[in-house]
Amino acid sequence: MRFNLGERRGSTASGDVFRPLFTFCRLILLLMSRDIRARFNDNILSYVMVLAVPLAWITITVVSFQFLARTLPILTDDISFVVAGILPYLLFRYTITATLRTPSFYQSLAIISTVKRRHVLLALAAVEFVNAVMIYLIVSLTNFLLFAHWEMHTPLRMFEGMLMAWLLGLSFGYCADALAGRFPLVYKAVPVVLRPMFLISAVFYTANELPSSLARVLRWNPLLHANDIVREGMFDGYHSFYADLSYPLVFSTALFMAGMIFRLMDEPDNR
């Protein structure tokens, strides 16, 4: 009887440890569900149309490659090469756009005391990560069924690159949202600041193709590292001379810390 009682106490203690984590995950999933319903009105066609925009980006880029007779630096097909570059970039951009919707989304939930601004921001960003996975699956399955091409050399390495692109977008959006509390013009400045990222982030070229003098400058861009990490994960035999997982991770951490400082200064109870 004593043994059973001790076992039950141990089980209860273990449940108490994980209960906050389960509650947190459940809250994020509920907020993600609410965002999807609000944006797409429970209409699958609306969701498809949202995915159609990045799919159109990929299609246009592939057609441009073929029209210009672009010689790929990696032994692969045009579709796989474009996906490896443009998908992390789109995840980065769309995550920032999603996080900047935090104020309006949070305002509709402000009466719920358990929901904090950080919960809303994370949920909105998580929806974009799911969307990126859906886009990858749609494009890769189509490429496989029509052209018998499928690139996935090291799934974990590819996941690391996508995660870094997502964290960069999340941390940038978090920091921008925190800054906007004091400087509202930040919302208008963000698109201008991000505009050059498409050209300097190794979206339609690899970092290894760059002249060494230019590579030394562009390697300060953390998204370039994320893109080339994704390529290392997708393509057998490709090794980036510049990709470093720690750099985008440290960069994201710095942005999060800066955002937390600004948030603490403005809203100490709602970080």
PDB file of C-alpha atoms in Angstrom:
ATOM      1  CA  MET A   1       0.000   0.000   0.000  1.00  0.00           C
ATOM      2  CA  ARG A   2       2.879   2.371   0.800  1.00  0.00           C
ATOM      3  CA  PHE A   3       4.531   1.494  -2.494  1.00  0.00           C
ATOM      4  CA  ASN A   4       1.378   2.334  -4.467  1.00  0.00           C
ATOM      5  CA  LEU A   5       0.977   5.609  -2.587  1.00  0.00           C
ATOM      6  CA  GLY A   6       4.561   6.637  -3.347  1.00  0.00           C
ATOM      7  CA  GLU A   7       4.158   5.647  -6.973  1.00  0.00           C
ATOM      8  CA  ARG A   8       0.999   7.728  -7.231  1.00  0.00           C
ATOM      9  CA  ARG A   9       2.741  10.727  -5.677  1.00  0.00           C
ATOM     10  CA  GLY A  10       5.594  10.376  -8.168  1.00  0.00           C
ATOM     11  CA  SER A  11       3.153  10.237 -11.042  1.00  0.00           C
ATOM     12  CA  THR A  12       1.338  13.323  -9.754  1.00  0.00           C
ATOM     13  CA  ALA A  13       4.599  15.222  -9.395  1.00  0.00           C
ATOM     14  CA  SER A  14       5.592  14.300 -12.935  1.00  0.00           C
ATOM     15  CA  GLY A  15       2.223  15.497 -14.213  1.00  0.00           C
ATOM     16  CA  ASP A  16       2.647  18.788 -12.348  1.00  0.00           C
ATOM     17  CA  VAL A  17       5.989  19.345 -14.071  1.00  0.00           C
ATOM     18  CA  PHE A  18       4.621  18.904 -17.595  1.00  0.00           C
ATOM     19  CA  ARG A  19       1.191  20.461 -17.059  1.00  0.00           C
ATOM     20  CA  PRO A  20       2.371  24.071 -17.728  1.00  0.00           C
ATOM     21  CA  LEU A  21       4.002  22.912 -20.975  1.00  0.00           C
ATOM     22  CA  PHE A  22       0.828  21.135 -22.107  1.00  0.00           C
ATOM     23  CA  THR A  23      -1.242  24.188 -21.196  1.00  0.00           C
ATOM     24  CA  PHE A  24       1.100  26.464 -23.126  1.00  0.00           C
ATOM     25  CA  CYS A  25       1.080  24.239 -26.243  1.00  0.00           C
ATOM     26  CA  ARG A  26      -2.703  23.952 -26.107  1.00  0.00           C
ATOM     27  CA  LEU A  27      -3.026  27.739 -25.901  1.00  0.00           C
ATOM     28  CA  ILE A  28      -0.731  28.246 -28.907  1.00  0.00           C
ATOM     29  CA  LEU A  29      -2.683  25.693 -30.946  1.00  0.00           C
ATOM     30  CA  LEU A  30      -5.965  27.382 -30.048  1.00  0.00           C
ATOM     31  CA  LEU A  31      -4.588  30.760 -31.096  1.00  0.00           C
ATOM     32  CA  MET A  32      -3.274  29.281 -34.358  1.00  0.00           C
ATOM     33  CA  SER A  33      -6.704  27.802 -35.033  1.00  0.00           C
ATOM     34  CA  ARG A  34      -8.364  31.141 -34.311  1.00  0.00           C
ATOM     35  CA  ASP A  35      -5.985  32.941 -36.682  1.00  0.00           C
ATOM     36  CA  ILE A  36      -6.626  30.459 -39.483  1.00  0.00           C
ATOM     37  CA  ARG A  37     -10.402  30.716 -39.044  1.00  0.00           C
ATOM     38  CA  ALA A  38     -10.268  34.515 -38.920  1.00  0.00           C
ATOM     39  CA  ARG A  39      -8.093  34.823 -42.015  1.00  0.00           C
ATOM     40  CA  PHE A  40      -9.748  32.182 -44.153  1.00  0.00           C
ATOM     41  CA  ASN A  41     -13.324  32.101 -42.788  1.00  0.00           C
ATOM     42  CA  ASP A  42     -13.228  28.270 -42.592  1.00  0.00           C
ATOM     43  CA  ASN A  43     -12.994  28.281 -46.388  1.00  0.00           C
ATOM     44  CA  ILE A  44     -10.442  25.886 -47.842  1.00  0.00           C
ATOM     45  CA  LEU A  45     -10.417  27.869 -51.095  1.00  0.00           C
ATOM     46  CA  SER A  46      -9.245  30.973 -49.227  1.00  0.00           C
ATOM     47  CA  TYR A  47      -6.373  28.984 -47.715  1.00  0.00           C
ATOM     48  CA  VAL A  48      -5.418  27.645 -51.149  1.00  0.00           C
ATOM     49  CA  MET A  49      -5.355  31.188 -52.509  1.00  0.00           C
ATOM     50  CA  VAL A  50      -2.946  32.231 -49.748  1.00  0.00           C
ATOM     51  CA  LEU A  51      -0.612  29.381 -50.707  1.00  0.00           C
ATOM     52  CA  ALA A  52      -1.007  30.319 -54.383  1.00  0.00           C
ATOM     53  CA  VAL A  53       1.007  33.527 -53.950  1.00  0.00           C
ATOM     54  CA  PRO A  54       4.308  31.882 -52.877  1.00  0.00           C
ATOM     55  CA  LEU A  55       3.690  29.083 -55.365  1.00  0.00           C
ATOM     56  CA  ALA A  56       3.423  31.747 -58.074  1.00  0.00           C
ATOM     57  CA  TRP A  57       6.744  33.235 -56.894  1.00  0.00           C
ATOM     58  CA  ILE A  58       8.399  29.847 -57.264  1.00  0.00           C
ATOM     59  CA  THR A  59       6.837  29.223 -60.687  1.00  0.00           C
ATOM     60  CA  ILE A  60       7.880  32.621 -62.049  1.00  0.00           C
ATOM     61  CA  THR A  61      11.438  32.156 -60.809  1.00  0.00           C
ATOM     62  CA  VAL A  62      11.708  28.689 -62.366  1.00  0.00           C
ATOM     63  CA  VAL A  63      10.391  29.990 -65.707  1.00  0.00           C
ATOM     64  CA  SER A  64      12.880  32.881 -65.534  1.00  0.00           C
ATOM     65  CA  PHE A  65      15.740  30.444 -64.959  1.00  0.00           C
ATOM     66  CA  GLN A  66      14.734  28.423 -68.001  1.00  0.00           C
ATOM     67  CA  PHE A  67      14.175  31.502 -70.165  1.00  0.00           C
ATOM     68  CA  LEU A  68      17.589  32.917 -69.248  1.00  0.00           C
ATOM     69  CA  ALA A  69      19.238  29.483 -69.560  1.00  0.00           C
ATOM     70  CA  ARG A  70      20.609  29.801 -66.040  1.00  0.00           C
ATOM     71  CA  THR A  71      23.377  27.264 -65.392  1.00  0.00           C
ATOM     72  CA  LEU A  72      22.852  25.800 -61.949  1.00  0.00           C
ATOM     73  CA  PRO A  73      25.880  25.552 -59.652  1.00  0.00           C
ATOM     74  CA  ILE A  74      24.447  22.365 -58.132  1.00  0.00           C
ATOM     75  CA  LEU A  75      23.650  19.129 -59.928  1.00  0.00           C
ATOM     76  CA  THR A  76      19.872  19.245 -59.568  1.00  0.00           C
ATOM     77  CA  ASP A  77      16.732  20.418 -61.351  1.00  0.00           C
ATOM     78  CA  ASP A  78      15.510  24.014 -61.597  1.00  0.00           C
ATOM     79  CA  ILE A  79      12.482  23.507 -59.346  1.00  0.00           C
ATOM     80  CA  SER A  80      14.445  21.977 -56.475  1.00  0.00           C
ATOM     81  CA  PHE A  81      17.136  24.650 -56.707  1.00  0.00           C
ATOM     82  CA  VAL A  82      14.585  27.485 -56.633  1.00  0.00           C
ATOM     83  CA  VAL A  83      12.648  25.953 -53.729  1.00  0.00           C
ATOM     84  CA  ALA A  84      15.828  25.625 -51.653  1.00  0.00           C
ATOM     85  CA  GLY A  85      16.505  29.347 -52.024  1.00  0.00           C
ATOM     86  CA  ILE A  86      13.125  31.014 -52.128  1.00  0.00           C
ATOM     87  CA  LEU A  87      11.273  29.012 -49.461  1.00  0.00           C
ATOM     88  CA  PRO A  88      13.473  30.104 -46.496  1.00  0.00           C
ATOM     89  CA  TYR A  89      13.267  33.688 -47.750  1.00  0.00           C
ATOM     90  CA  LEU A  90       9.466  33.561 -47.986  1.00  0.00           C
ATOM     91  CA  LEU A  91       9.251  31.979 -44.537  1.00  0.00           C
ATOM     92  CA  PHE A  92      11.389  34.810 -43.166  1.00  0.00           C
ATOM     93  CA  ARG A  93       9.322  37.549 -44.849  1.00  0.00           C
ATOM     94  CA  TYR A  94       5.897  36.062 -44.125  1.00  0.00           C
ATOM     95  CA  THR A  95       6.799  35.435 -40.487  1.00  0.00           C
ATOM     96  CA  ILE A  96       7.709  39.094 -40.068  1.00  0.00           C
ATOM     97  CA  THR A  97       4.453  40.144 -41.743  1.00  0.00           C
ATOM     98  CA  ALA A  98       2.504  37.828 -39.453  1.00  0.00           C
ATOM     99  CA  THR A  99       4.162  39.073 -36.268  1.00  0.00           C
ATOM    100  CA  LEU A 100       3.382  42.669 -37.194  1.00  0.00           C
ATOM    101  CA  ARG A 101      -0.313  41.733 -37.038  1.00  0.00           C
ATOM    102  CA  THR A 102       0.123  41.001 -33.329  1.00  0.00           C
ATOM    103  CA  PRO A 103      -1.352  44.289 -32.009  1.00  0.00           C
ATOM    104  CA  SER A 104      -4.659  43.980 -33.877  1.00  0.00           C
ATOM    105  CA  PHE A 105      -5.009  40.264 -33.136  1.00  0.00           C
ATOM    106  CA  TYR A 106      -4.129  40.699 -29.458  1.00  0.00           C
ATOM    107  CA  GLN A 107      -6.571  43.571 -29.077  1.00  0.00           C
ATOM    108  CA  SER A 108      -9.448  41.230 -29.877  1.00  0.00           C
ATOM    109  CA  LEU A 109      -8.277  38.898 -27.082  1.00  0.00           C
ATOM    110  CA  ALA A 110      -7.269  41.438 -24.452  1.00  0.00           C
ATOM    111  CA  ILE A 111     -10.201  40.527 -22.202  1.00  0.00           C
ATOM    112  CA  ILE A 112      -8.762  37.004 -21.783  1.00  0.00           C
ATOM    113  CA  SER A 113      -6.234  37.386 -18.976  1.00  0.00           C
ATOM    114  CA  THR A 114      -4.341  34.156 -19.734  1.00  0.00           C
ATOM    115  CA  VAL A 115      -3.461  35.309 -23.255  1.00  0.00           C
ATOM    116  CA  LYS A 116      -0.359  37.471 -23.420  1.00  0.00           C
ATOM    117  CA  ARG A 117       1.026  39.366 -26.352  1.00  0.00           C
ATOM    118  CA  ARG A 118       3.929  36.919 -26.668  1.00  0.00           C
ATOM    119  CA  HIS A 119       1.470  34.021 -27.032  1.00  0.00           C
ATOM    120  CA  VAL A 120      -0.251  35.755 -29.940  1.00  0.00           C
ATOM    121  CA  LEU A 121       3.042  36.586 -31.646  1.00  0.00           C
ATOM    122  CA  LEU A 122       4.297  32.999 -31.397  1.00  0.00           C
ATOM    123  CA  ALA A 123       1.000  31.561 -32.668  1.00  0.00           C
ATOM    124  CA  LEU A 124       0.893  33.876 -35.695  1.00  0.00           C
ATOM    125  CA  ALA A 125       4.484  32.978 -36.554  1.00  0.00           C
ATOM    126  CA  ALA A 126       3.805  29.247 -36.099  1.00  0.00           C
ATOM    127  CA  VAL A 127       1.020  29.409 -38.700  1.00  0.00           C
ATOM    128  CA  GLU A 128       3.571  30.683 -41.216  1.00  0.00           C
ATOM    129  CA  PHE A 129       5.927  27.792 -40.458  1.00  0.00           C
ATOM    130  CA  VAL A 130       3.086  25.355 -41.120  1.00  0.00           C
ATOM    131  CA  ASN A 131       2.328  27.176 -44.368  1.00  0.00           C
ATOM    132  CA  ALA A 132       5.974  26.831 -45.435  1.00  0.00           C
ATOM    133  CA  VAL A 133       5.855  23.079 -44.793  1.00  0.00           C
ATOM    134  CA  MET A 134       2.673  22.835 -46.890  1.00  0.00           C
ATOM    135  CA  ILE A 135       4.289  24.773 -49.748  1.00  0.00           C
ATOM    136  CA  TYR A 136       7.352  22.526 -49.681  1.00  0.00           C
ATOM    137  CA  LEU A 137       5.214  19.382 -49.767  1.00  0.00           C
ATOM    138  CA  ILE A 138       3.035  20.677 -52.622  1.00  0.00           C
ATOM    139  CA  VAL A 139       5.985  21.726 -54.788  1.00  0.00           C
ATOM    140  CA  SER A 140       8.120  18.664 -54.025  1.00  0.00           C
ATOM    141  CA  LEU A 141       5.296  16.190 -54.624  1.00  0.00           C
ATOM    142  CA  THR A 142       4.383  17.926 -57.879  1.00  0.00           C
ATOM    143  CA  ASN A 143       8.029  17.880 -58.956  1.00  0.00           C
ATOM    144  CA  PHE A 144       8.271  14.183 -58.113  1.00  0.00           C
ATOM    145  CA  LEU A 145       5.025  13.150 -59.792  1.00  0.00           C
ATOM    146  CA  LEU A 146       5.632  15.132 -62.990  1.00  0.00           C
ATOM    147  CA  PHE A 147       9.406  15.018 -63.371  1.00  0.00           C
ATOM    148  CA  ALA A 148      10.567  12.268 -60.965  1.00  0.00           C
ATOM    149  CA  HIS A 149      12.795  14.697 -59.032  1.00  0.00           C
ATOM    150  CA  TRP A 150      13.006  14.650 -55.244  1.00  0.00           C
ATOM    151  CA  GLU A 151      15.781  16.307 -53.249  1.00  0.00           C
ATOM    152  CA  MET A 152      16.130  15.574 -49.532  1.00  0.00           C
ATOM    153  CA  HIS A 153      19.671  14.579 -48.642  1.00  0.00           C
ATOM    154  CA  THR A 154      19.732  15.360 -44.909  1.00  0.00           C
ATOM    155  CA  PRO A 155      16.267  16.217 -43.527  1.00  0.00           C
ATOM    156  CA  LEU A 156      17.610  17.380 -40.149  1.00  0.00           C
ATOM    157  CA  ARG A 157      20.030  19.824 -41.790  1.00  0.00           C
ATOM    158  CA  MET A 158      17.260  21.221 -43.968  1.00  0.00           C
ATOM    159  CA  PHE A 159      15.022  21.594 -40.904  1.00  0.00           C
ATOM    160  CA  GLU A 160      17.811  23.502 -39.141  1.00  0.00           C
ATOM    161  CA  GLY A 161      18.014  25.972 -42.013  1.00  0.00           C
ATOM    162  CA  MET A 162      14.249  26.479 -42.152  1.00  0.00           C
ATOM    163  CA  LEU A 163      14.124  26.868 -38.376  1.00  0.00           C
ATOM    164  CA  MET A 164      16.829  29.543 -38.539  1.00  0.00           C
ATOM    165  CA  ALA A 165      14.922  31.439 -41.251  1.00  0.00           C
ATOM    166  CA  TRP A 166      11.780  31.242 -39.095  1.00  0.00           C
ATOM    167  CA  LEU A 167      13.593  32.351 -35.934  1.00  0.00           C
ATOM    168  CA  LEU A 168      15.117  35.292 -37.795  1.00  0.00           C
ATOM    169  CA  GLY A 169      11.667  36.362 -38.975  1.00  0.00           C
ATOM    170  CA  LEU A 170      10.149  35.828 -35.528  1.00  0.00           C
ATOM    171  CA  SER A 171      12.895  37.731 -33.696  1.00  0.00           C
ATOM    172  CA  PHE A 172      12.928  40.554 -36.238  1.00  0.00           C
ATOM    173  CA  GLY A 173       9.144  40.875 -36.027  1.00  0.00           C
ATOM    174  CA  TYR A 174       9.238  40.747 -32.216  1.00  0.00           C
ATOM    175  CA  CYS A 175      11.869  43.467 -32.052  1.00  0.00           C
ATOM    176  CA  ALA A 176      10.037  45.627 -34.619  1.00  0.00           C
ATOM    177  CA  ASP A 177       6.734  45.202 -32.773  1.00  0.00           C
ATOM    178  CA  ALA A 178       8.423  46.221 -29.499  1.00  0.00           C
ATOM    179  CA  LEU A 179      10.059  49.251 -31.133  1.00  0.00           C
ATOM    180  CA  ALA A 180       6.757  50.298 -32.670  1.00  0.00           C
ATOM    181  CA  GLY A 181       5.415  50.962 -29.189  1.00  0.00           C
ATOM    182  CA  ARG A 182       7.695  54.006 -29.059  1.00  0.00           C
ATOM    183  CA  PHE A 183       8.212  54.642 -32.768  1.00  0.00           C
ATOM    184  CA  PRO A 184       5.021  53.905 -34.785  1.00  0.00           C
ATOM    185  CA  LEU A 185       6.841  54.630 -38.050  1.00  0.00           C
ATOM    186  CA  VAL A 186       8.623  51.295 -37.617  1.00  0.00           C
ATOM    187  CA  TYR A 187       5.651  49.551 -39.274  1.00  0.00           C
ATOM    188  CA  LYS A 188       6.187  51.621 -42.412  1.00  0.00           C
ATOM    189  CA  ALA A 189       9.960  51.322 -42.307  1.00  0.00           C
ATOM    190  CA  VAL A 190      10.086  47.510 -42.097  1.00  0.00           C
ATOM    191  CA  PRO A 191       9.065  46.826 -45.751  1.00  0.00           C
ATOM    192  CA  VAL A 192      11.680  49.339 -46.945  1.00  0.00           C
ATOM    193  CA  VAL A 193      14.412  47.759 -44.822  1.00  0.00           C
ATOM    194  CA  LEU A 194      13.516  44.254 -46.002  1.00  0.00           C
ATOM    195  CA  ARG A 195      13.303  45.075 -49.705  1.00  0.00           C
ATOM    196  CA  PRO A 196      17.005  44.384 -50.473  1.00  0.00           C
ATOM    197  CA  MET A 197      16.908  41.021 -48.650  1.00  0.00           C
ATOM    198  CA  PHE A 198      15.742  39.201 -51.771  1.00  0.00           C
ATOM    199  CA  LEU A 199      18.936  40.242 -53.563  1.00  0.00           C
ATOM    200  CA  ILE A 200      21.491  39.758 -50.785  1.00  0.00           C
ATOM    201  CA  SER A 201      20.306  36.493 -49.192  1.00  0.00           C
ATOM    202  CA  ALA A 202      21.426  33.886 -51.747  1.00  0.00           C
ATOM    203  CA  VAL A 203      17.865  33.278 -52.903  1.00  0.00           C
ATOM    204  CA  PHE A 204      18.578  32.579 -56.574  1.00  0.00           C
ATOM    205  CA  TYR A 205      22.305  31.890 -56.258  1.00  0.00           C
ATOM    206  CA  THR A 206      24.520  30.073 -53.752  1.00  0.00           C
ATOM    207  CA  ALA A 207      26.970  31.729 -51.393  1.00  0.00           C
ATOM    208  CA  ASN A 208      29.746  29.665 -52.967  1.00  0.00           C
ATOM    209  CA  GLU A 209      29.184  31.435 -56.314  1.00  0.00           C
ATOM    210  CA  LEU A 210      29.976  34.862 -54.874  1.00  0.00           C
ATOM    211  CA  PRO A 211      33.362  36.493 -55.383  1.00  0.00           C
ATOM    212  CA  SER A 212      35.294  36.307 -52.130  1.00  0.00           C
ATOM    213  CA  SER A 213      35.293  40.099 -51.689  1.00  0.00           C
ATOM    214  CA  LEU A 214      31.486  40.237 -51.984  1.00  0.00           C
ATOM    215  CA  ALA A 215      30.993  37.099 -49.894  1.00  0.00           C
ATOM    216  CA  ARG A 216      32.919  38.668 -47.004  1.00  0.00           C
ATOM    217  CA  VAL A 217      30.324  41.454 -46.935  1.00  0.00           C
ATOM    218  CA  LEU A 218      27.152  39.447 -47.557  1.00  0.00           C
ATOM    219  CA  ARG A 219      28.044  36.786 -45.002  1.00  0.00           C
ATOM    220  CA  TRP A 220      27.037  39.311 -42.331  1.00  0.00           C
ATOM    221  CA  ASN A 221      23.472  38.725 -43.506  1.00  0.00           C
ATOM    222  CA  PRO A 222      22.145  35.895 -41.275  1.00  0.00           C
ATOM    223  CA  LEU A 223      19.490  34.867 -43.807  1.00  0.00           C
ATOM    224  CA  LEU A 224      22.220  33.954 -46.299  1.00  0.00           C
ATOM    225  CA  HIS A 225      23.455  31.372 -43.789  1.00  0.00           C
ATOM    226  CA  ALA A 226      19.947  29.939 -43.327  1.00  0.00           C
ATOM    227  CA  ASN A 227      19.452  29.614 -47.091  1.00  0.00           C
ATOM    228  CA  ASP A 228      22.724  27.798 -47.637  1.00  0.00           C
ATOM    229  CA  ILE A 229      22.049  25.489 -44.678  1.00  0.00           C
ATOM    230  CA  VAL A 230      18.787  24.486 -46.357  1.00  0.00           C
ATOM    231  CA  ARG A 231      20.736  23.740 -49.561  1.00  0.00           C
ATOM    232  CA  GLU A 232      23.181  21.575 -47.638  1.00  0.00           C
ATOM    233  CA  GLY A 233      20.242  19.601 -46.303  1.00  0.00           C
ATOM    234  CA  MET A 234      18.538  19.212 -49.680  1.00  0.00           C
ATOM    235  CA  PHE A 235      21.415  18.499 -52.048  1.00  0.00           C
ATOM    236  CA  ASP A 236      23.866  15.634 -51.826  1.00  0.00           C
ATOM    237  CA  GLY A 237      27.410  16.865 -52.373  1.00  0.00           C
ATOM    238  CA  TYR A 238      26.753  20.540 -51.719  1.00  0.00           C
ATOM    239  CA  HIS A 239      28.796  22.075 -48.906  1.00  0.00           C
ATOM    240  CA  SER A 240      28.662  25.797 -48.240  1.00  0.00           C
ATOM    241  CA  PHE A 241      31.918  27.608 -47.547  1.00  0.00           C
ATOM    242  CA  TYR A 242      30.103  30.220 -45.473  1.00  0.00           C
ATOM    243  CA  ALA A 243      27.054  28.691 -43.759  1.00  0.00           C
ATOM    244  CA  ASP A 244      27.320  28.746 -39.973  1.00  0.00           C
ATOM    245  CA  LEU A 245      24.342  27.640 -37.871  1.00  0.00           C
ATOM    246  CA  SER A 246      25.500  29.594 -34.821  1.00  0.00           C
ATOM    247  CA  TYR A 247      25.468  32.987 -36.558  1.00  0.00           C
ATOM    248  CA  PRO A 248      21.709  33.256 -37.317  1.00  0.00           C
ATOM    249  CA  LEU A 249      21.017  31.717 -33.910  1.00  0.00           C
ATOM    250  CA  VAL A 250      23.082  34.371 -32.103  1.00  0.00           C
ATOM    251  CA  PHE A 251      21.608  37.100 -34.321  1.00  0.00           C
ATOM    252  CA  SER A 252      18.067  35.988 -33.463  1.00  0.00           C
ATOM    253  CA  THR A 253      18.911  35.861 -29.760  1.00  0.00           C
ATOM    254  CA  ALA A 254      20.241  39.424 -29.907  1.00  0.00           C
ATOM    255  CA  LEU A 255      17.042  40.633 -31.595  1.00  0.00           C
ATOM    256  CA  PHE A 256      14.898  38.851 -28.997  1.00  0.00           C
ATOM    257  CA  MET A 257      16.880  40.429 -26.163  1.00  0.00           C
ATOM    258  CA  ALA A 258      16.616  43.889 -27.723  1.00  0.00           C
ATOM    259  CA  GLY A 259      12.875  43.397 -28.172  1.00  0.00           C
ATOM    260  CA  MET A 260      12.475  42.270 -24.565  1.00  0.00           C
ATOM    261  CA  ILE A 261      14.277  45.374 -23.316  1.00  0.00           C
ATOM    262  CA  PHE A 262      11.981  47.672 -25.275  1.00  0.00           C
ATOM    263  CA  ARG A 263       8.937  45.650 -24.201  1.00  0.00           C
ATOM    264  CA  LEU A 264       9.946  45.822 -20.537  1.00  0.00           C
ATOM    265  CA  MET A 265      10.320  49.573 -20.824  1.00  0.00           C
ATOM    266  CA  ASP A 266       6.815  49.969 -22.313  1.00  0.00           C
ATOM    267  CA  GLU A 267       4.736  47.088 -20.948  1.00  0.00           C
ATOM    268  CA  PRO A 268       6.472  45.336 -18.034  1.00  0.00           C
ATOM    269  CA  ASP A 269       3.497  43.051 -17.358  1.00  0.00           C
ATOM    270  CA  ASN A 270       2.881  41.937 -20.933  1.00  0.00           C
ATOM    271  CA  ARG A 271       6.100  40.771 -22.487  1.00  0.00           C
TER     272      ARG A 271
END
